[in-house]
């Protein structure tokens, strides 16, 4: 394998390792927030780059085995490896046909579809792996997809091993690019740290600002002291009106 071809393979393997890391972040966040749909989505997303990496390094087709051997030699990977799993390597091949085959094979049986928890708690508790389409058991760390069970902890350990080897070769082949990426990552971490510190510093000030209006409101709500009432001034006694004199009567005219 020439250096240019090797460089392309190493670059793509590294990208798939980064995709796997991002998928685990999504999965772990969903686990923390107890989001069932996010857990199932994240678990399935982990298997995608895992399958890509496995098929590149441990191809199942005879015509590609030379390529797999050459890459494993560069990465010093053994033939026996947790990712060397034919089911994982061929996970996305004929995906539509495999779904149809699963439906046919499980017809009339108890099946589990999109479930987070212990499958033994469903139905009669005897659902075989082949009848579980997509599920995750947090206690056992087992993820099922289309009737196949995968130990996600074992997958994570295997991917970490491959990623470490790939990154070592990547740095040897692309030292300047790796250096620039390290610097960009360092700056991003510093910016994130500064933002967190600024947020923490602003929190007490904001709490004080929030408390001040509350205190002002409390002061407004407190009953105000009423001024002392002035003694009412006594009005002078009303003078009695003088009696009106009767008008003199006119004398009647004689006729």
Tab-separated table of C-alpha atoms in Angstrom:
chain	number	residue	atom	x	y	z
A	1	UNK	CA	0.000	0.000	0.000
A	2	UNK	CA	1.494	3.363	-1.048
A	3	UNK	CA	1.716	6.286	1.357
A	4	UNK	CA	-0.996	8.319	-0.376
A	5	UNK	CA	-3.507	5.457	-0.101
A	6	UNK	CA	-2.469	4.811	3.490
A	7	UNK	CA	-2.923	8.492	4.330
A	8	UNK	CA	-6.507	8.454	3.009
A	9	UNK	CA	-7.382	5.326	4.994
A	10	UNK	CA	-5.835	6.703	8.199
A	11	UNK	CA	-7.644	10.007	7.746
A	12	UNK	CA	-10.989	8.261	7.275
A	13	UNK	CA	-10.415	5.884	10.179
A	14	UNK	CA	-9.684	8.859	12.404
A	15	UNK	CA	-12.880	10.592	11.271
A	16	UNK	CA	-14.911	7.484	12.093
A	17	UNK	CA	-13.304	7.354	15.535
A	18	UNK	CA	-14.349	10.981	16.106
A	19	UNK	CA	-17.881	10.110	14.970
A	20	UNK	CA	-17.940	7.254	17.463
A	21	UNK	CA	-16.838	9.607	20.238
A	22	UNK	CA	-19.590	12.077	19.340
A	23	UNK	CA	-22.143	9.244	19.319
A	24	UNK	CA	-21.087	8.132	22.795
A	25	UNK	CA	-21.465	11.725	24.007
A	26	UNK	CA	-25.045	11.788	22.706
A	27	UNK	CA	-25.730	8.413	24.277
A	28	UNK	CA	-24.280	9.363	27.679
A	29	UNK	CA	-26.173	12.654	27.729
A	30	UNK	CA	-29.403	10.813	26.967
A	31	UNK	CA	-28.654	8.351	29.773
A	32	UNK	CA	-28.086	11.217	32.209
A	33	UNK	CA	-31.371	12.839	31.207
A	34	UNK	CA	-33.183	9.478	31.041
A	35	UNK	CA	-34.396	10.113	27.521
A	36	UNK	CA	-35.444	6.759	26.101
A	37	UNK	CA	-35.517	7.821	22.463
A	38	UNK	CA	-32.108	9.501	22.817
A	39	UNK	CA	-30.626	6.366	24.385
A	40	UNK	CA	-31.856	4.165	21.537
A	41	UNK	CA	-30.750	6.695	18.924
A	42	UNK	CA	-27.316	7.180	20.494
A	43	UNK	CA	-26.741	3.437	20.782
A	44	UNK	CA	-27.577	2.894	17.136
A	45	UNK	CA	-25.330	5.806	16.116
A	46	UNK	CA	-22.427	4.166	17.977
A	47	UNK	CA	-22.773	1.053	15.859
A	48	UNK	CA	-22.524	2.983	12.569
A	49	UNK	CA	-18.870	4.155	12.878
A	50	UNK	CA	-18.076	0.945	14.742
A	51	UNK	CA	-19.250	-1.055	11.750
A	52	UNK	CA	-17.333	1.182	9.324
A	53	UNK	CA	-14.091	0.809	11.277
A	54	UNK	CA	-14.528	-2.937	11.659
A	55	UNK	CA	-15.213	-3.475	7.952
A	56	UNK	CA	-12.176	-1.426	6.910
A	57	UNK	CA	-9.771	-3.217	9.247
A	58	UNK	CA	-11.319	-6.702	9.225
A	59	UNK	CA	-13.077	-6.993	5.856
A	60	UNK	CA	-15.162	-10.101	5.284
A	61	UNK	CA	-14.663	-10.271	1.500
A	62	UNK	CA	-11.603	-12.126	0.236
A	63	UNK	CA	-10.657	-9.418	-2.283
A	64	UNK	CA	-10.327	-6.834	0.527
A	65	UNK	CA	-8.409	-8.953	3.001
A	66	UNK	CA	-5.030	-7.752	1.726
A	67	UNK	CA	-6.023	-4.175	2.476
A	68	UNK	CA	-7.150	-5.134	5.992
A	69	UNK	CA	-3.910	-6.965	6.679
A	70	UNK	CA	-1.825	-3.973	5.500
A	71	UNK	CA	-3.726	-1.515	7.697
A	72	UNK	CA	-3.614	-3.774	10.736
A	73	UNK	CA	0.120	-4.143	10.276
A	74	UNK	CA	0.613	-0.365	10.271
A	75	UNK	CA	-1.603	0.003	13.322
A	76	UNK	CA	-0.115	-3.098	14.997
A	77	UNK	CA	-3.574	-4.585	15.478
A	78	UNK	CA	-3.964	-8.313	16.076
A	79	UNK	CA	-6.249	-10.510	14.005
A	80	UNK	CA	-8.239	-11.385	17.104
A	81	UNK	CA	-9.974	-8.258	18.330
A	82	UNK	CA	-13.424	-7.403	19.762
A	83	UNK	CA	-14.212	-5.378	16.622
A	84	UNK	CA	-13.402	-8.374	14.429
A	85	UNK	CA	-17.048	-9.428	14.494
A	86	UNK	CA	-18.679	-10.378	11.209
A	87	UNK	CA	-22.101	-9.294	12.494
A	88	UNK	CA	-20.758	-5.813	13.235
A	89	UNK	CA	-18.791	-5.579	9.984
A	90	UNK	CA	-21.868	-6.420	7.902
A	91	UNK	CA	-24.355	-4.520	10.067
A	92	UNK	CA	-25.464	-2.091	7.351
A	93	UNK	CA	-25.196	-4.351	4.347
A	94	UNK	CA	-28.589	-5.210	2.830
A	95	UNK	CA	-30.244	-3.332	5.686
A	96	UNK	CA	-33.694	-3.304	4.096
A	97	UNK	CA	-33.559	-7.026	3.305
A	98	UNK	CA	-32.400	-7.867	6.823
A	99	UNK	CA	-35.379	-6.005	8.261
A	100	UNK	CA	-37.702	-8.012	6.051
A	101	UNK	CA	-35.964	-11.238	7.074
A	102	UNK	CA	-36.285	-10.327	10.762
A	103	UNK	CA	-40.017	-9.691	10.397
A	104	UNK	CA	-40.477	-13.040	8.660
A	105	UNK	CA	-38.355	-14.956	11.170
A	106	UNK	CA	-40.190	-13.558	14.221
A	107	UNK	CA	-43.748	-13.819	12.904
A	108	UNK	CA	-46.095	-15.167	15.569
A	109	UNK	CA	-43.545	-14.738	18.379
A	110	UNK	CA	-43.270	-12.253	21.224
A	111	UNK	CA	-41.012	-9.395	20.070
A	112	UNK	CA	-39.561	-6.314	21.731
A	113	UNK	CA	-39.296	-3.077	19.811
A	114	UNK	CA	-37.692	0.186	21.086
A	115	UNK	CA	-37.408	-0.649	24.767
A	116	UNK	CA	-35.100	0.635	27.520
A	117	UNK	CA	-34.856	-1.692	30.501
A	118	UNK	CA	-34.523	-5.391	31.253
A	119	UNK	CA	-36.199	-7.478	28.528
A	120	UNK	CA	-36.976	-10.088	31.209
A	121	UNK	CA	-39.642	-7.709	32.533
A	122	UNK	CA	-41.579	-7.780	29.267
A	123	UNK	CA	-44.338	-10.307	28.663
A	124	UNK	CA	-43.448	-13.763	29.873
A	125	UNK	CA	-39.818	-12.687	30.379
A	126	UNK	CA	-38.491	-15.262	27.916
A	127	UNK	CA	-37.970	-13.148	24.777
A	128	UNK	CA	-34.834	-14.438	22.981
A	129	UNK	CA	-32.230	-12.053	21.551
A	130	UNK	CA	-33.352	-12.902	18.028
A	131	UNK	CA	-36.802	-11.427	18.801
A	132	UNK	CA	-35.499	-8.098	20.134
A	133	UNK	CA	-35.275	-5.526	17.380
A	134	UNK	CA	-33.958	-2.461	19.211
A	135	UNK	CA	-33.498	-2.143	22.978
A	136	UNK	CA	-31.000	-1.302	25.692
A	137	UNK	CA	-30.528	-2.831	29.128
A	138	UNK	CA	-28.710	-0.246	31.307
A	139	UNK	CA	-27.904	-2.780	34.015
A	140	UNK	CA	-26.134	-5.176	31.632
A	141	UNK	CA	-25.017	-2.465	29.148
A	142	UNK	CA	-26.367	-4.596	26.327
A	143	UNK	CA	-27.736	-2.969	23.189
A	144	UNK	CA	-29.847	-4.994	20.773
A	145	UNK	CA	-30.255	-4.184	17.140
A	146	UNK	CA	-32.167	-6.373	14.736
A	147	UNK	CA	-31.865	-9.489	16.841
A	148	UNK	CA	-28.160	-9.129	17.722
A	149	UNK	CA	-26.884	-8.171	21.187
A	150	UNK	CA	-23.850	-5.892	21.540
A	151	UNK	CA	-22.009	-5.133	24.770
A	152	UNK	CA	-21.559	-1.363	24.479
A	153	UNK	CA	-18.834	-1.265	27.126
A	154	UNK	CA	-16.811	-3.819	25.159
A	155	UNK	CA	-17.454	-1.844	21.952
A	156	UNK	CA	-16.298	1.365	23.666
A	157	UNK	CA	-13.089	-0.267	24.901
A	158	UNK	CA	-12.366	-1.723	21.469
A	159	UNK	CA	-12.968	1.602	19.705
A	160	UNK	CA	-10.737	3.410	22.205
A	161	UNK	CA	-7.939	0.941	21.471
A	162	UNK	CA	-8.245	1.483	17.718
A	163	UNK	CA	-8.551	5.265	18.077
A	164	UNK	CA	-5.337	5.448	20.121
A	165	UNK	CA	-3.427	3.547	17.438
A	166	UNK	CA	-4.944	5.561	14.591
A	167	UNK	CA	-4.135	8.885	16.262
A	168	UNK	CA	-0.526	7.816	16.784
A	169	UNK	CA	-0.077	7.078	13.075
A	170	UNK	CA	-2.028	10.210	12.117
A	171	UNK	CA	0.352	12.400	14.101
A	172	UNK	CA	3.319	10.762	12.445
A	173	UNK	CA	1.907	11.301	8.960
A	174	UNK	CA	0.387	14.778	9.505
A	175	UNK	CA	2.476	16.447	12.249
A	176	UNK	CA	1.681	20.049	11.251
A	177	UNK	CA	-2.027	19.406	10.937
A	178	UNK	CA	-2.093	17.568	14.247
A	179	UNK	CA	-0.253	20.472	15.891
A	180	UNK	CA	-2.751	22.991	14.510
A	181	UNK	CA	-5.665	20.860	15.713
A	182	UNK	CA	-4.130	20.602	19.181
A	183	UNK	CA	-3.811	24.398	19.348
A	184	UNK	CA	-7.379	24.910	18.170
A	185	UNK	CA	-8.582	22.414	20.764
A	186	UNK	CA	-6.562	24.179	23.485
A	187	UNK	CA	-8.046	27.556	22.593
A	188	UNK	CA	-11.544	26.124	22.516
A	189	UNK	CA	-11.071	24.598	25.976
A	190	UNK	CA	-9.719	27.890	27.357
A	191	UNK	CA	-12.659	29.804	25.886
A	192	UNK	CA	-15.081	27.306	27.386
A	193	UNK	CA	-13.371	27.541	30.761
A	194	UNK	CA	-13.450	31.355	30.654
A	195	UNK	CA	-17.138	31.306	29.765
A	196	UNK	CA	-17.875	28.970	32.678
A	197	UNK	CA	-15.895	31.145	35.106
A	198	UNK	CA	-17.683	34.271	33.844
A	199	UNK	CA	-21.036	32.577	34.308
A	200	UNK	CA	-20.123	31.506	37.846
A	201	UNK	CA	-18.878	34.999	38.718
A	202	UNK	CA	-22.034	36.579	37.343
A	203	UNK	CA	-24.284	34.235	39.290
A	204	UNK	CA	-23.806	35.875	42.771
A	205	UNK	CA	-24.135	39.373	41.280
A	206	UNK	CA	-27.306	38.384	39.522
A	207	UNK	CA	-28.599	36.827	42.717
A	208	UNK	CA	-27.954	40.139	44.526
A	209	UNK	CA	-29.654	42.089	41.754
A	210	UNK	CA	-32.629	39.782	41.987
A	211	UNK	CA	-32.747	40.197	45.765
A	212	UNK	CA	-32.657	44.035	45.656
A	213	UNK	CA	-35.978	44.494	43.849
A	214	UNK	CA	-37.462	41.889	46.132
A	215	UNK	CA	-36.374	43.885	49.156
A	216	UNK	CA	-37.756	47.032	47.577
A	217	UNK	CA	-41.004	45.264	46.909
A	218	UNK	CA	-41.075	44.073	50.502
A	219	UNK	CA	-40.605	47.657	51.645
A	220	UNK	CA	-43.439	48.784	49.428
A	221	UNK	CA	-45.639	46.015	50.703
A	222	UNK	CA	-44.929	46.834	54.375
A	223	UNK	CA	-47.683	48.853	56.050
A	224	UNK	CA	-46.708	52.508	56.148
A	225	UNK	CA	-46.802	54.418	59.455
A	226	UNK	CA	-49.747	56.762	59.425
A	227	UNK	CA	-49.119	60.331	60.649
A	228	UNK	CA	-50.720	61.237	63.942
A	229	UNK	CA	-54.132	62.776	63.547
A	230	UNK	CA	-54.402	66.424	64.504
A	231	UNK	CA	-56.932	67.262	67.162
A	232	UNK	CA	-59.986	68.644	65.467
A	233	UNK	CA	-60.431	72.348	66.166
A	234	UNK	CA	-63.646	73.156	67.981
A	235	UNK	CA	-65.986	75.244	65.977
A	236	UNK	CA	-67.480	78.268	67.762
A	237	UNK	CA	-71.078	77.786	68.806
A	238	UNK	CA	-73.449	78.839	66.097
A	239	UNK	CA	-75.245	82.092	66.840
A	240	UNK	CA	-79.014	81.873	66.927
A	241	UNK	CA	-80.683	83.921	64.277
A	242	UNK	CA	-82.672	86.901	65.597
A	243	UNK	CA	-86.483	86.376	65.441
A	244	UNK	CA	-88.066	87.976	62.449
A	245	UNK	CA	-90.607	90.697	63.099
A	246	UNK	CA	-94.141	90.134	61.730
A	247	UNK	CA	-95.060	92.383	58.866
A	248	UNK	CA	-97.868	94.842	59.749
A	249	UNK	CA	-101.209	93.939	58.341
A	250	UNK	CA	-102.809	96.322	55.870
A	251	UNK	CA	-106.190	97.736	56.720
A	252	UNK	CA	-109.061	96.446	54.706
A	253	UNK	CA	-110.692	98.987	52.373
A	254	UNK	CA	-114.322	99.767	52.920
A	255	UNK	CA	-116.649	99.661	49.996
